[in-house]
Short mmCIF file of C-alpha atoms in Angstrom, two decimals:
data_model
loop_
_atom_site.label_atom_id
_atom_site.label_comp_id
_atom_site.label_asym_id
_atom_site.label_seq_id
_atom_site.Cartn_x
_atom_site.Cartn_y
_atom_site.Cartn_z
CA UNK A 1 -24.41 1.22 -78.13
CA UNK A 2 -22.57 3.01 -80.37
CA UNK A 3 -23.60 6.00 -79.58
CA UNK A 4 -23.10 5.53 -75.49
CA UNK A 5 -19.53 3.91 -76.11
CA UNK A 6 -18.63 7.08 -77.72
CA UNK A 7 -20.20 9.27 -74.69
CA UNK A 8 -18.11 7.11 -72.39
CA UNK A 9 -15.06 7.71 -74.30
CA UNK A 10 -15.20 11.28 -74.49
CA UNK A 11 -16.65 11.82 -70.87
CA UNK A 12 -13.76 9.67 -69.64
CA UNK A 13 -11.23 11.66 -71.84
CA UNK A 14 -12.49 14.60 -70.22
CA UNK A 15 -12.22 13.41 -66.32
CA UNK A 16 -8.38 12.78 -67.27
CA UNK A 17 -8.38 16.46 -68.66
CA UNK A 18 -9.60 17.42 -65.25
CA UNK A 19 -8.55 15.70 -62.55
CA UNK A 20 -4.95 13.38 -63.82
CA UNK A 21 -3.69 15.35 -66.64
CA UNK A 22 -4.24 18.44 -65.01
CA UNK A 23 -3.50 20.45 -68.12
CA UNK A 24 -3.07 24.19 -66.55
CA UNK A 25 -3.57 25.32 -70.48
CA UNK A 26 -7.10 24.81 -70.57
CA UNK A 27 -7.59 25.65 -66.02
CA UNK A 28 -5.31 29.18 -66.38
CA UNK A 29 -4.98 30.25 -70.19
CA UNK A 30 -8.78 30.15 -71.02
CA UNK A 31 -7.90 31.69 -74.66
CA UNK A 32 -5.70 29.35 -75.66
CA UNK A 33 -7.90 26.92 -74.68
CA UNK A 34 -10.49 28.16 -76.75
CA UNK A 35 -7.77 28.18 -79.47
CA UNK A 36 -7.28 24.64 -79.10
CA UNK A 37 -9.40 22.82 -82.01
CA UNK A 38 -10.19 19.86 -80.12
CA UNK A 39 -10.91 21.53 -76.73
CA UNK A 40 -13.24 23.61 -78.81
CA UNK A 41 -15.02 21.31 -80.52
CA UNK A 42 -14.85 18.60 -78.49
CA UNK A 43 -15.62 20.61 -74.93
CA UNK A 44 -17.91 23.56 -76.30
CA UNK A 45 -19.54 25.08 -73.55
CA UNK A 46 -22.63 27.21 -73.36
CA UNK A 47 -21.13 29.55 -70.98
CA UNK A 48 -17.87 31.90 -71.20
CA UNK A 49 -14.97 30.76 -69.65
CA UNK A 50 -14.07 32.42 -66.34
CA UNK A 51 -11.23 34.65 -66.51
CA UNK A 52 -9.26 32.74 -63.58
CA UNK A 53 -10.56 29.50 -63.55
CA UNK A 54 -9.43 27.49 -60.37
CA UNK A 55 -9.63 23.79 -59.67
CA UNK A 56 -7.15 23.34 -57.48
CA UNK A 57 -3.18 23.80 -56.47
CA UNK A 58 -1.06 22.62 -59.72
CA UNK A 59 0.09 19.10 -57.85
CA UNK A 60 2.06 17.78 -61.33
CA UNK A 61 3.72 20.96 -62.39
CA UNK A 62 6.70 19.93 -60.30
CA UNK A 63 6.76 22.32 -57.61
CA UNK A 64 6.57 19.17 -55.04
CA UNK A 65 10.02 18.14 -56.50
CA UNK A 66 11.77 22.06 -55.65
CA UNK A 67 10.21 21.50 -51.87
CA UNK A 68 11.35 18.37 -51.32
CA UNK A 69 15.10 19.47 -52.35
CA UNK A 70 14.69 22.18 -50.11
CA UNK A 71 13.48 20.20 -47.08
CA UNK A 72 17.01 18.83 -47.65
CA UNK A 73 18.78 22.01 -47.97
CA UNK A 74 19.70 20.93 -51.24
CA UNK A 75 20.23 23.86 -54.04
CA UNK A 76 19.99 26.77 -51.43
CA UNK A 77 18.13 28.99 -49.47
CA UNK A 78 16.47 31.71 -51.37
CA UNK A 79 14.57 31.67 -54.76
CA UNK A 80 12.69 33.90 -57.15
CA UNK A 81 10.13 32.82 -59.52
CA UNK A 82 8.32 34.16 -62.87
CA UNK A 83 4.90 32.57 -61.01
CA UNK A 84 3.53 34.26 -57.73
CA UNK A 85 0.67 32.35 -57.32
CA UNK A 86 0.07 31.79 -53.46
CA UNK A 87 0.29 27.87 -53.19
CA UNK A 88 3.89 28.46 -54.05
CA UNK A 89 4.72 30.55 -51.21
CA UNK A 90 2.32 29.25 -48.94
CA UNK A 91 2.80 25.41 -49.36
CA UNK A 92 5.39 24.08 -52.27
CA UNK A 93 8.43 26.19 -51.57
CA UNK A 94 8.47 26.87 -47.86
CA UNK A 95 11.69 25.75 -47.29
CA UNK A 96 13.27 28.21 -49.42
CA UNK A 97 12.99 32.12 -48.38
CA UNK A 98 11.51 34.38 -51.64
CA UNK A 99 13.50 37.28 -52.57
CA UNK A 100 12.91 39.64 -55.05
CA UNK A 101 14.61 39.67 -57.73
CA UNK A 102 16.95 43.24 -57.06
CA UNK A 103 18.10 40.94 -53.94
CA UNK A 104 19.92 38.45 -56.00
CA UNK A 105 18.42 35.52 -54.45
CA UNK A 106 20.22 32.13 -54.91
CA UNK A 107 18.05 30.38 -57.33
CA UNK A 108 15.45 31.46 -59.63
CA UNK A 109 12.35 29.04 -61.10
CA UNK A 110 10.85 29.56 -64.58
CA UNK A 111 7.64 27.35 -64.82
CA UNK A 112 6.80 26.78 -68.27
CA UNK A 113 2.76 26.59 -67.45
CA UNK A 114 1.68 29.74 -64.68
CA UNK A 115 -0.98 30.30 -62.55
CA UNK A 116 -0.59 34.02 -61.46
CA UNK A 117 2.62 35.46 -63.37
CA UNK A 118 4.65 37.92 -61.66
CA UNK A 119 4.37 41.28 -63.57
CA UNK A 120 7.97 41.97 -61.98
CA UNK A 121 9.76 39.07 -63.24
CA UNK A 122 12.16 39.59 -66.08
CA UNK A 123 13.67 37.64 -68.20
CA UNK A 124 17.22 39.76 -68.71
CA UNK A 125 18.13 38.68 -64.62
CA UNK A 126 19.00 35.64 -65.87
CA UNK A 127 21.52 36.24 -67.85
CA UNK A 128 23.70 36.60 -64.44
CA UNK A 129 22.52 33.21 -63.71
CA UNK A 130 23.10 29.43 -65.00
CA UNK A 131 20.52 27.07 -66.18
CA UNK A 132 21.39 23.82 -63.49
CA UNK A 133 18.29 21.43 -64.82
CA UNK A 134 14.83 21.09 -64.43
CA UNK A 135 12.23 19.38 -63.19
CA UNK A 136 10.36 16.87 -65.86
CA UNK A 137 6.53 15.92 -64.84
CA UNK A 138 6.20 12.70 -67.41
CA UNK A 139 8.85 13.32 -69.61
CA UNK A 140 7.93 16.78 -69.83
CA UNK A 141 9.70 19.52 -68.84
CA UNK A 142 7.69 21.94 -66.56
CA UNK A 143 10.34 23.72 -64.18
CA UNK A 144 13.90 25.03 -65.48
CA UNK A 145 16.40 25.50 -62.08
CA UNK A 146 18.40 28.58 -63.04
CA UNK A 147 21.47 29.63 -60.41
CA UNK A 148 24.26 31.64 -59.52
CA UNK A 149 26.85 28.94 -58.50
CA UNK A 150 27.53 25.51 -60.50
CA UNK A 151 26.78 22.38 -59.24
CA UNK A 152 29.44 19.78 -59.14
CA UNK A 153 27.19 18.10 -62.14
CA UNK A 154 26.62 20.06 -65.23
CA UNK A 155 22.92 19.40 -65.40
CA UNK A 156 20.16 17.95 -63.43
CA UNK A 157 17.65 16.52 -64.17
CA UNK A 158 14.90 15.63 -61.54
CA UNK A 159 11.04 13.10 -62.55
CA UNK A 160 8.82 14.70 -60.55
CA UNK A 161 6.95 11.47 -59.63
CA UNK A 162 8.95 9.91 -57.16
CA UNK A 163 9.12 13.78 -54.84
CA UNK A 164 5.07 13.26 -55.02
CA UNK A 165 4.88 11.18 -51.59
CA UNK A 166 8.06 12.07 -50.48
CA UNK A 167 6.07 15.93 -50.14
CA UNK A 168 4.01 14.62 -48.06
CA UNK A 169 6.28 13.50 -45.85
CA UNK A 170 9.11 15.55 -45.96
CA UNK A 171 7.24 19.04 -46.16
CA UNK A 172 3.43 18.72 -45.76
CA UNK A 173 3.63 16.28 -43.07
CA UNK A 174 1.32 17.57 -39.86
CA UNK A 175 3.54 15.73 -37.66
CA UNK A 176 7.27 14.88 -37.04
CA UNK A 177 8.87 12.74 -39.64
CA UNK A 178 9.51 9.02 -38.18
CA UNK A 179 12.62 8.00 -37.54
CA UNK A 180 13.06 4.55 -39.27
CA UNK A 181 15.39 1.96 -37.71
CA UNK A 182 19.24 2.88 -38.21
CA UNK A 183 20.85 -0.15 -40.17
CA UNK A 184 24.51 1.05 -39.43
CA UNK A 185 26.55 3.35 -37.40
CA UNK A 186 30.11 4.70 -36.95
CA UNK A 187 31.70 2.98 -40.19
CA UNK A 188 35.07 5.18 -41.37
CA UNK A 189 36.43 5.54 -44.98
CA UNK A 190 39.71 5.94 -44.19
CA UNK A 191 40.71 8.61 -41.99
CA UNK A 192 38.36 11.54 -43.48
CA UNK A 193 35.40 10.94 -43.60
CA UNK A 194 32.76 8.24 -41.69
CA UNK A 195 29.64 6.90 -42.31
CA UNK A 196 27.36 7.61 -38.94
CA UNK A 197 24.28 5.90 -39.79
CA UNK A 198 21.94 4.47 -42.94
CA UNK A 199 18.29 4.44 -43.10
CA UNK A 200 15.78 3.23 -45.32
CA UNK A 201 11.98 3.33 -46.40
CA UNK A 202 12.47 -0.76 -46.77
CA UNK A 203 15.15 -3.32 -47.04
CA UNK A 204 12.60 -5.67 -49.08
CA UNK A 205 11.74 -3.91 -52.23
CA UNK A 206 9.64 -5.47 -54.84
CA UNK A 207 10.90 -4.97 -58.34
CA UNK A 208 9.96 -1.57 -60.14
CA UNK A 209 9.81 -0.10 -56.46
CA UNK A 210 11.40 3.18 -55.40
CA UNK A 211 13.61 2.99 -52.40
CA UNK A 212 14.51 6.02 -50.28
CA UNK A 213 17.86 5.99 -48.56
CA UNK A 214 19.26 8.21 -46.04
CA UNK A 215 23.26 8.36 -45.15
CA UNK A 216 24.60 11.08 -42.92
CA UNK A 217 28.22 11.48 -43.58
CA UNK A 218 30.29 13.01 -40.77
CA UNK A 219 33.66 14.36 -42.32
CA UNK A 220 36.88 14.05 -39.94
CA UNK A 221 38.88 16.71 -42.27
CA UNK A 222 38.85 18.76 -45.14
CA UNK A 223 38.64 16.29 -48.46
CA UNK A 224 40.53 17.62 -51.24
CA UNK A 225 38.37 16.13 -54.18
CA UNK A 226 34.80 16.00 -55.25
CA UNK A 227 34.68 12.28 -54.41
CA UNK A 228 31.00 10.88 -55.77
CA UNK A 229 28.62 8.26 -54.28
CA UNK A 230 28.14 4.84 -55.02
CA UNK A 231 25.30 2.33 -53.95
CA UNK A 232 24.91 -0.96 -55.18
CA UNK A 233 22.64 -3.62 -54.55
CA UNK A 234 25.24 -6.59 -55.33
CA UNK A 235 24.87 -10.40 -55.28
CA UNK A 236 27.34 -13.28 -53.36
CA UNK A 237 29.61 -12.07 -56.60
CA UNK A 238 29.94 -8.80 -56.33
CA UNK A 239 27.65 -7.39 -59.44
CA UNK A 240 25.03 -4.55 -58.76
CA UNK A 241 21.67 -5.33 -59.72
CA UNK A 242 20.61 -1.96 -58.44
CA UNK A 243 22.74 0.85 -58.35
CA UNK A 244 23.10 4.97 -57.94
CA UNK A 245 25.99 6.80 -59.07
CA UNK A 246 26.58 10.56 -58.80
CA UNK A 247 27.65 13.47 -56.62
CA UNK A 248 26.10 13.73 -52.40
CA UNK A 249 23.13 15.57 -52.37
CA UNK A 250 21.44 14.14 -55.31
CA UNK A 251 24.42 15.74 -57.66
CA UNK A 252 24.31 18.98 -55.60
CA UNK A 253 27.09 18.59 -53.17
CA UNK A 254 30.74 18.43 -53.43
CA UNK A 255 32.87 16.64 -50.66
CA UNK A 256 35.58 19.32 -50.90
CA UNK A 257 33.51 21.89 -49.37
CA UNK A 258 32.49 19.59 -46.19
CA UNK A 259 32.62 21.73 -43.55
CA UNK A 260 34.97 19.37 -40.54
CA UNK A 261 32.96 18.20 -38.07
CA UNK A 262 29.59 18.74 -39.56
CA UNK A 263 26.93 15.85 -40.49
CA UNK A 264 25.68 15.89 -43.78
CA UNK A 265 22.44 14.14 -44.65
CA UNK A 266 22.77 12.50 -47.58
CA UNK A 267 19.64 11.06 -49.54
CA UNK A 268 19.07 8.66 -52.24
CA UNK A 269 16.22 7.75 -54.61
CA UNK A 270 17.04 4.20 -55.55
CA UNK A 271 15.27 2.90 -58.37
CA UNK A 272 14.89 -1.45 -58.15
CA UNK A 273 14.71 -2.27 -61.79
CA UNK A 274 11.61 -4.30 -62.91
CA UNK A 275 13.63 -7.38 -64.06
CA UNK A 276 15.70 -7.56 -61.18
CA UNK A 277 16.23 -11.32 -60.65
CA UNK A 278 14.38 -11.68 -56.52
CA UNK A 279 16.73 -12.49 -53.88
CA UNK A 280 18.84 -11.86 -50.71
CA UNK A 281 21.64 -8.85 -51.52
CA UNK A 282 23.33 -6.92 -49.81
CA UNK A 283 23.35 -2.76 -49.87
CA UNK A 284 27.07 -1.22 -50.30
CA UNK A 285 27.75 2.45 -49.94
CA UNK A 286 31.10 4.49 -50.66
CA UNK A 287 32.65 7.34 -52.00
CA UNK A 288 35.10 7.27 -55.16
CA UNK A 289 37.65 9.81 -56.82
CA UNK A 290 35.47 9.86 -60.23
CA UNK A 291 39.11 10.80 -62.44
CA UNK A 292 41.14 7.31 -60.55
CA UNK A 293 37.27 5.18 -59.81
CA UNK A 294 39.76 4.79 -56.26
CA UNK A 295 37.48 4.13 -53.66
CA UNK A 296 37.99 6.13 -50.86
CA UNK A 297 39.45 4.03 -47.70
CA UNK A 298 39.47 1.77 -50.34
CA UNK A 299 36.40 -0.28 -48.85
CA UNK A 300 32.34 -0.50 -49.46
CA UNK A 301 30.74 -0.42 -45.93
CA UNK A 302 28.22 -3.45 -46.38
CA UNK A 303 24.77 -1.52 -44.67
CA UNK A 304 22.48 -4.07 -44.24
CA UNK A 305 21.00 -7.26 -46.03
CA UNK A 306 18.65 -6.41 -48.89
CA UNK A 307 15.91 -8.71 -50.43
CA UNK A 308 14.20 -7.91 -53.76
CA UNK A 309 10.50 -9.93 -54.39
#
């Protein structure tokens, strides 16, 4: 019994390997893996590795994350990378346009674990460019987001695991995205900017769920600050038990460079903590100066009723 226990242990160890862990190390970098001790011992094999061992596209290295943000013409348009492997340009990244890396493009992604390295990347171009944040698969960094403008924040940082089904809508999706139901329209902050409508993937979130909210802001003239966002999931007294804080865009944005007259869809990833207390809220949204905390129009438009189970 022993002895089977012990099989089971190590054959189940190994199917994590393989198909959840999805350790590139051991499926693209067959010496190292052969380096590795434990993968040695442990996963001896008879035969010699392959040279370019393939299981599959590398769906936790992060890339879903950098194609979401694109489908939302966050970051910018064009992007070079130290990985040319063709799932990148074929499926993760189409939103963004590649460039090479003599055309300056706007962004440039350094994965930390490669599948086919580009032999013309170098390191030395980015030294015209500034580390923005990265892209973390399980705590781990596996992306770095290098550009050649700041972002109103001086560093993101973006969990890949929330982008994984949102990729699937957003940007792998065979057919047009559904509209969901519109819970407000035509609701002004002051005289500069208005709230035109509010969406979301579910008004009755159990606790520990992920909520994805949608506002489309519609400037009515130029805004001379960065203003951030604020939503709240508040109680009959006013307190949050949910919230998001930070700049439009998922801290890529800044209000001041709104263009007048243009939408801009603005989209949230609000997190409903696990000890939430259940109950009927209500979601607030609103902008703030982030030096004063002023609200702008000095008013939180009240979206819709919100029930956490």
């Amino acid at each position: 019994l022993v002895l089977i226990a012990l099989w089971l242990a190590v054959s189940i160890y190994y199917l994590y390997l393989l198909f959840f862990r999805q350790q590139p190390e051991y499926l693209v970098n067959p010496n190292r893996a052969q380096q590795d001790p434990i993968a040695a011992a442990v996963y001896w094999a008879p035969f010699p590795i392959p040279e370019k061992p393939r299981f599959g596209f590398p769906i936790q290295e992060g890339w879903k994350t950098l194609g979401v943000l694109g489908a939302w013409g966050y970051l910018g348009e064009t992007y070079a990378a130290n990985d040319d492997a063709w799932s990148l340009r074929r499926w993760y990244l189409t939103p963004f346009r590649k460039r090479d890396l003599s055309e300056q493009p706007d962004l440039i992604f350094v994965a930390h674990h490669l599948q086919e390295p580009d032999p013309t990347f170098d390191d030395d171009v980015l030294d015209a460019y500034q580390r923005l944040g990265e892209v973390r698969v399980r705590g781990e960094t596996r992306l770095e987001i290098w550009g050649q403008q700041p972002l109103p924040a001086p560093y993101l940082t973006f969990d890949a695991e929330p982008f994984i089904p949102l990729f699937r809508s957003e940007v792998a999706a065979l057919a047009p995205v559904e509209r969901r139901p519109v819970l407000a329209r035509s609701e002004r902050l002051g005289d500069a900017v208005s709230l035109e409508s509010a969406s979301a993937s579910t008004t009755r979130p159990a606790r520990g769920e992920m909520v994805h909210l949608t506002f489309v802001w519609l400037p009515q003239a130029p805004l001379a600050l960065d203003y951030k966002l604020f939503v709240h999931v508040a109680g009959a007294d006013g307190r949050p038990v949910a919230q998001w804080d930070g700049y439009p865009g998922l801290n890529t944005a800044r209000t001041s460079r709104w263009p007048t007259g243009q939408p801009f869809d603005d989209h949230v990833l609000l997190a409903i903590p696990a000890d939430a207390p259940p109950g009927d809220y209500t979601l607030l949204v609103g902008l703030y100066d982030p030096a004063s905390g002023a609200r702008l129009g000095d008013r939180a438009i009240a979206v819709t009723p919100f029930t956490i189970r």
